[in-house]
mmCIF file of C-alpha atoms in Angstrom:
data_model
loop_
_atom_site.group_PDB
_atom_site.id
_atom_site.type_symbol
_atom_site.label_atom_id
_atom_site.label_comp_id
_atom_site.label_asym_id
_atom_site.label_seq_id
_atom_site.Cartn_x
_atom_site.Cartn_y
_atom_site.Cartn_z
ATOM 1 C CA MET A 1 -21.011 65.120 -46.353
ATOM 2 C CA TYR A 2 -19.358 62.503 -48.086
ATOM 3 C CA GLU A 3 -16.041 63.698 -45.592
ATOM 4 C CA TYR A 4 -19.007 62.894 -42.927
ATOM 5 C CA LYS A 5 -19.642 59.830 -44.044
ATOM 6 C CA LEU A 6 -16.127 58.439 -44.121
ATOM 7 C CA ILE A 7 -15.519 59.407 -41.113
ATOM 8 C CA MET A 8 -18.484 57.880 -39.610
ATOM 9 C CA GLU A 9 -17.858 54.951 -40.567
ATOM 10 C CA GLN A 10 -14.222 54.794 -39.855
ATOM 11 C CA TYR A 11 -15.980 55.616 -35.920
ATOM 12 C CA ILE A 12 -18.603 52.854 -36.210
ATOM 13 C CA THR A 13 -16.062 50.079 -37.753
ATOM 14 C CA ALA A 14 -13.698 50.864 -34.869
ATOM 15 C CA GLY A 15 -16.598 50.791 -32.646
ATOM 16 C CA LEU A 16 -17.673 47.263 -34.020
ATOM 17 C CA ILE A 17 -13.689 45.979 -34.257
ATOM 18 C CA GLY A 18 -13.478 47.165 -29.997
ATOM 19 C CA SER A 19 -16.611 45.703 -29.310
ATOM 20 C CA LEU A 20 -15.413 42.099 -30.792
ATOM 21 C CA VAL A 21 -11.823 42.888 -30.029
ATOM 22 C CA THR A 22 -13.546 43.649 -26.240
ATOM 23 C CA ILE A 23 -15.565 40.059 -26.465
ATOM 24 C CA VAL A 24 -12.544 38.195 -28.303
ATOM 25 C CA ILE A 25 -10.660 38.859 -25.011
ATOM 26 C CA GLN A 26 -13.534 38.079 -22.976
ATOM 27 C CA ALA A 27 -13.857 35.068 -24.631
ATOM 28 C CA ILE A 28 -10.239 33.924 -23.919
ATOM 29 C CA ILE A 29 -10.112 35.375 -20.482
ATOM 30 C CA ASN A 30 -13.544 33.307 -19.359
ATOM 31 C CA ALA A 31 -11.921 29.935 -21.470
ATOM 32 C CA ILE A 32 -8.559 30.481 -19.803
ATOM 33 C CA SER A 33 -10.511 30.858 -16.071
ATOM 34 C CA GLU A 34 -13.097 27.729 -16.954
ATOM 35 C CA ARG A 35 -9.789 25.921 -18.114
ATOM 36 C CA VAL A 36 -7.642 26.616 -14.806
ATOM 37 C CA LYS A 37 -11.254 26.208 -12.840
ATOM 38 C CA HIS A 38 -11.547 22.871 -14.438
ATOM 39 C CA LYS A 39 -8.069 21.963 -13.748
ATOM 40 C CA ARG A 40 -8.599 22.943 -10.193
ATOM 41 C CA GLU A 41 -11.480 20.645 -9.520
ATOM 42 C CA LEU A 42 -10.077 17.773 -11.596
ATOM 43 C CA ARG A 43 -7.136 18.259 -8.746
ATOM 44 C CA SER A 44 -9.521 18.648 -5.803
ATOM 45 C CA LEU A 45 -11.185 15.398 -6.986
ATOM 46 C CA VAL A 46 -8.447 13.350 -8.239
ATOM 47 C CA PHE A 47 -7.013 14.196 -4.447
ATOM 48 C CA GLN A 48 -10.376 13.049 -2.624
ATOM 49 C CA ARG A 49 -10.333 9.848 -4.810
ATOM 50 C CA LYS A 50 -6.656 9.278 -3.749
ATOM 51 C CA LEU A 51 -7.398 10.328 0.184
ATOM 52 C CA GLU A 52 -9.492 7.451 -0.166
ATOM 53 C CA VAL A 53 -7.361 4.594 -0.997
ATOM 54 C CA VAL A 54 -5.057 5.957 0.718
ATOM 55 C CA GLU A 55 -6.737 5.780 4.216
ATOM 56 C CA LYS A 56 -8.340 2.098 3.381
ATOM 57 C CA ALA A 57 -4.182 1.246 2.075
ATOM 58 C CA MET A 58 -3.004 2.251 5.416
ATOM 59 C CA SER A 59 -5.880 0.694 7.091
ATOM 60 C CA TRP A 60 -4.687 -2.816 5.895
ATOM 61 C CA TYR A 61 -0.557 -1.759 5.845
ATOM 62 C CA GLN A 62 -1.776 -0.988 10.363
ATOM 63 C CA GLU A 63 -3.452 -4.539 10.158
ATOM 64 C CA THR A 64 -0.999 -6.108 8.349
ATOM 65 C CA LEU A 65 2.239 -4.611 11.299
ATOM 66 C CA ASP A 66 0.230 -5.235 14.078
ATOM 67 C CA MET A 67 -0.566 -9.002 13.356
ATOM 68 C CA TYR A 68 3.193 -9.191 11.685
ATOM 69 C CA TYR A 69 4.563 -7.822 15.284
ATOM 70 C CA MET A 70 2.244 -10.420 16.719
ATOM 71 C CA LEU A 71 3.783 -13.425 14.864
ATOM 72 C CA GLN A 72 7.121 -12.437 14.565
ATOM 73 C CA THR A 73 6.986 -11.542 19.348
ATOM 74 C CA ALA A 74 5.284 -14.850 18.900
ATOM 75 C CA LEU A 75 7.328 -16.729 16.729
ATOM 76 C CA LYS A 76 10.271 -15.979 18.335
ATOM 77 C CA GLU A 77 8.667 -16.802 22.640
ATOM 78 C CA TYR A 78 8.269 -20.656 20.510
ATOM 79 C CA ASP A 79 10.975 -22.601 22.318
ATOM 80 C CA LYS A 80 11.544 -26.754 23.218
ATOM 81 C CA ASP A 81 8.405 -26.462 26.099
ATOM 82 C CA CYS A 82 5.922 -25.897 23.020
ATOM 83 C CA ASN A 83 4.085 -23.018 25.454
ATOM 84 C CA PRO A 84 0.608 -23.466 24.635
ATOM 85 C CA ILE A 85 -0.195 -19.794 24.718
ATOM 86 C CA THR A 86 2.240 -18.908 22.388
ATOM 87 C CA VAL A 87 1.107 -21.496 19.574
ATOM 88 C CA GLN A 88 -2.010 -19.475 20.389
ATOM 89 C CA LYS A 89 -0.846 -16.236 19.536
ATOM 90 C CA ILE A 90 0.664 -18.096 17.036
ATOM 91 C CA GLN A 91 -2.498 -19.807 15.596
ATOM 92 C CA VAL A 92 -4.367 -15.732 16.034
ATOM 93 C CA ALA A 93 -1.695 -14.272 13.778
ATOM 94 C CA CYS A 94 -1.610 -16.781 11.119
ATOM 95 C CA MET A 95 -5.754 -16.292 11.132
ATOM 96 C CA LYS A 96 -5.077 -12.425 11.215
ATOM 97 C CA SER A 97 -3.022 -13.005 8.224
ATOM 98 C CA ASN A 98 -5.192 -14.828 5.869
ATOM 99 C CA LYS A 99 -8.154 -12.118 6.287
ATOM 100 C CA LEU A 100 -5.968 -9.918 5.907
ATOM 101 C CA PHE A 101 -3.953 -11.287 2.184
ATOM 102 C CA GLN A 102 -8.115 -11.971 1.682
ATOM 103 C CA GLU A 103 -9.032 -8.122 1.828
ATOM 104 C CA THR A 104 -5.910 -7.308 -0.034
ATOM 105 C CA GLU A 105 -7.659 -7.015 -3.375
ATOM 106 C CA SER A 106 -10.714 -4.889 -1.653
ATOM 107 C CA ARG A 107 -8.510 -2.512 -0.133
ATOM 108 C CA LEU A 108 -4.849 -2.226 -1.649
ATOM 109 C CA ASN A 109 -5.589 -2.268 -5.454
ATOM 110 C CA SER A 110 -6.461 1.235 -6.015
ATOM 111 C CA ILE A 111 -2.931 2.607 -4.304
ATOM 112 C CA TYR A 112 -1.220 1.284 -7.692
ATOM 113 C CA LEU A 113 -3.605 3.182 -9.287
ATOM 114 C CA TYR A 114 -1.371 6.492 -8.422
ATOM 115 C CA TYR A 115 1.791 5.621 -6.685
ATOM 116 C CA ASP A 116 4.481 3.430 -7.643
ATOM 117 C CA PHE A 117 5.990 1.023 -4.611
ATOM 118 C CA SER A 118 8.805 -0.819 -7.278
ATOM 119 C CA ASP A 119 11.812 0.900 -5.545
ATOM 120 C CA ILE A 120 11.131 0.122 -2.468
ATOM 121 C CA GLU A 121 10.360 -3.138 -3.170
ATOM 122 C CA LYS A 122 13.649 -3.656 -4.938
ATOM 123 C CA LYS A 123 15.523 -2.615 -1.879
ATOM 124 C CA TYR A 124 14.125 -4.644 0.367
ATOM 125 C CA HIS A 125 13.915 -8.018 -1.958
ATOM 126 C CA GLY A 126 10.235 -7.775 -1.941
ATOM 127 C CA ARG A 127 9.493 -10.833 -3.872
ATOM 128 C CA GLU A 128 12.704 -12.821 -2.813
ATOM 129 C CA SER A 129 11.050 -11.718 0.836
ATOM 130 C CA MET A 130 7.030 -13.085 -0.024
ATOM 131 C CA ASP A 131 9.180 -16.535 -1.371
ATOM 132 C CA CYS A 132 11.280 -17.165 1.840
ATOM 133 C CA ILE A 133 8.806 -15.806 4.880
ATOM 134 C CA ASN A 134 6.141 -19.205 2.239
ATOM 135 C CA LYS A 135 8.757 -21.528 2.367
ATOM 136 C CA LEU A 136 9.975 -21.170 6.366
ATOM 137 C CA PHE A 137 5.558 -21.119 7.004
ATOM 138 C CA THR A 138 5.937 -24.496 4.726
ATOM 139 C CA LEU A 139 9.116 -25.726 6.376
ATOM 140 C CA VAL A 140 7.188 -25.472 9.934
ATOM 141 C CA ALA A 141 3.806 -26.566 8.527
ATOM 142 C CA GLU A 142 5.888 -29.604 7.250
ATOM 143 C CA ILE A 143 7.671 -30.517 10.409
ATOM 144 C CA GLY A 144 4.458 -29.902 12.591
ATOM 145 C CA HIS A 145 2.747 -33.048 10.254
ATOM 146 C CA LYS A 146 5.876 -34.487 10.880
ATOM 147 C CA ILE A 147 5.406 -34.466 14.135
ATOM 148 C CA ALA A 148 1.985 -35.647 15.016
ATOM 149 C CA THR A 149 2.616 -38.671 12.210
ATOM 150 C CA VAL A 150 5.369 -40.072 13.892
ATOM 151 C CA GLU A 151 4.985 -44.345 14.432
ATOM 152 C CA PRO A 152 5.136 -45.072 17.961
ATOM 153 C CA SER A 153 9.245 -47.197 18.268
ATOM 154 C CA GLU A 154 12.126 -46.784 20.960
ATOM 155 C CA PHE A 155 13.777 -43.841 18.114
ATOM 156 C CA ALA A 156 10.112 -41.437 18.535
ATOM 157 C CA GLU A 157 10.900 -39.377 21.734
ATOM 158 C CA GLN A 158 14.605 -38.558 20.064
ATOM 159 C CA LEU A 159 12.749 -38.004 16.658
ATOM 160 C CA CYS A 160 9.919 -36.350 17.645
ATOM 161 C CA VAL A 161 12.813 -33.647 19.948
ATOM 162 C CA ALA A 162 14.800 -33.270 16.650
ATOM 163 C CA LEU A 163 11.329 -32.558 14.941
ATOM 164 C CA HIS A 164 10.688 -30.364 17.748
ATOM 165 C CA GLU A 165 14.103 -28.491 17.580
ATOM 166 C CA GLN A 166 14.545 -27.987 13.697
ATOM 167 C CA ARG A 167 10.902 -26.070 13.795
ATOM 168 C CA VAL A 168 12.257 -23.906 16.930
ATOM 169 C CA LYS A 169 15.050 -23.080 14.692
ATOM 170 C CA ALA A 170 12.826 -22.086 11.259
ATOM 171 C CA SER A 171 9.935 -20.468 13.463
ATOM 172 C CA HIS A 172 13.212 -17.511 14.632
ATOM 173 C CA MET A 173 14.211 -18.321 11.134
ATOM 174 C CA LEU A 174 10.785 -16.874 9.240
ATOM 175 C CA ALA A 175 10.134 -13.878 12.735
ATOM 176 C CA ASP A 176 13.527 -12.909 11.315
ATOM 177 C CA ALA A 177 12.672 -12.742 7.260
ATOM 178 C CA ILE A 178 9.343 -10.761 8.547
ATOM 179 C CA ASP A 179 11.408 -8.125 8.950
ATOM 180 C CA ASN A 180 12.106 -6.829 6.054
ATOM 181 C CA GLN A 181 7.865 -7.065 4.320
ATOM 182 C CA VAL A 182 7.649 -5.171 8.343
ATOM 183 C CA PHE A 183 10.220 -2.526 6.476
ATOM 184 C CA ILE A 184 8.822 -2.397 3.543
ATOM 185 C CA ILE A 185 5.378 -2.013 5.059
ATOM 186 C CA ALA A 186 7.030 0.957 6.656
ATOM 187 C CA GLU A 187 8.520 2.971 4.355
ATOM 188 C CA ILE A 188 5.840 2.777 1.531
ATOM 189 C CA GLY A 189 3.472 4.472 4.963
ATOM 190 C CA GLN A 190 5.876 6.819 5.354
ATOM 191 C CA LYS A 191 6.272 7.528 1.908
ATOM 192 C CA LEU A 192 2.461 8.126 1.264
ATOM 193 C CA ARG A 193 2.433 10.338 4.881
ATOM 194 C CA THR A 194 5.409 12.952 2.979
ATOM 195 C CA GLU A 195 2.782 13.113 -0.249
ATOM 196 C CA TYR A 196 0.356 14.400 2.005
ATOM 197 C CA LYS A 197 1.668 16.460 4.182
ATOM 198 C CA GLU A 198 3.129 18.199 0.697
ATOM 199 C CA TYR A 199 0.086 18.447 -0.786
ATOM 200 C CA LEU A 200 -1.792 20.256 2.355
ATOM 201 C CA LYS A 201 1.207 23.238 1.891
#
């Protein structure tokens, strides 16, 4: 009888241990499944957020490229004849530029949470390039102001011609300086598209 009781206790203990091991293993499997599911959901949420941010940024980049191309074309057309259509193109491009740069914060800042473009900006000397563009814009505007404020005199026409030639030269330099910004934006766009394609594989 004692042996029977001992055997029964062993069976009961083995059954309890087996049940406990099954429960522990099931809990471990559930925890791992939940963790994997959570990571998958988190990746999906991050991807969705990145996609929204990239779409806004790519839209801004494309509009900026279009504006830069329009401005470059107009600046290269700018010559001593001061064609009114060319002047109008420059004005339209400048208005678009102002609008885009006012929207930069709302459309671009989030992209820098997910991406680092410092390698591209270094490659094309992004800061120096923008400084050069800003200085050339200022120079063109200053020359235009000087032309507008030339006092009538016997040398006024010669002075205006000389100033206008300087403005044409500065405008052409500005058109060339814009290339770096175009390269930066194009390479950033390519980097974003490449990552998106990689994620979809």
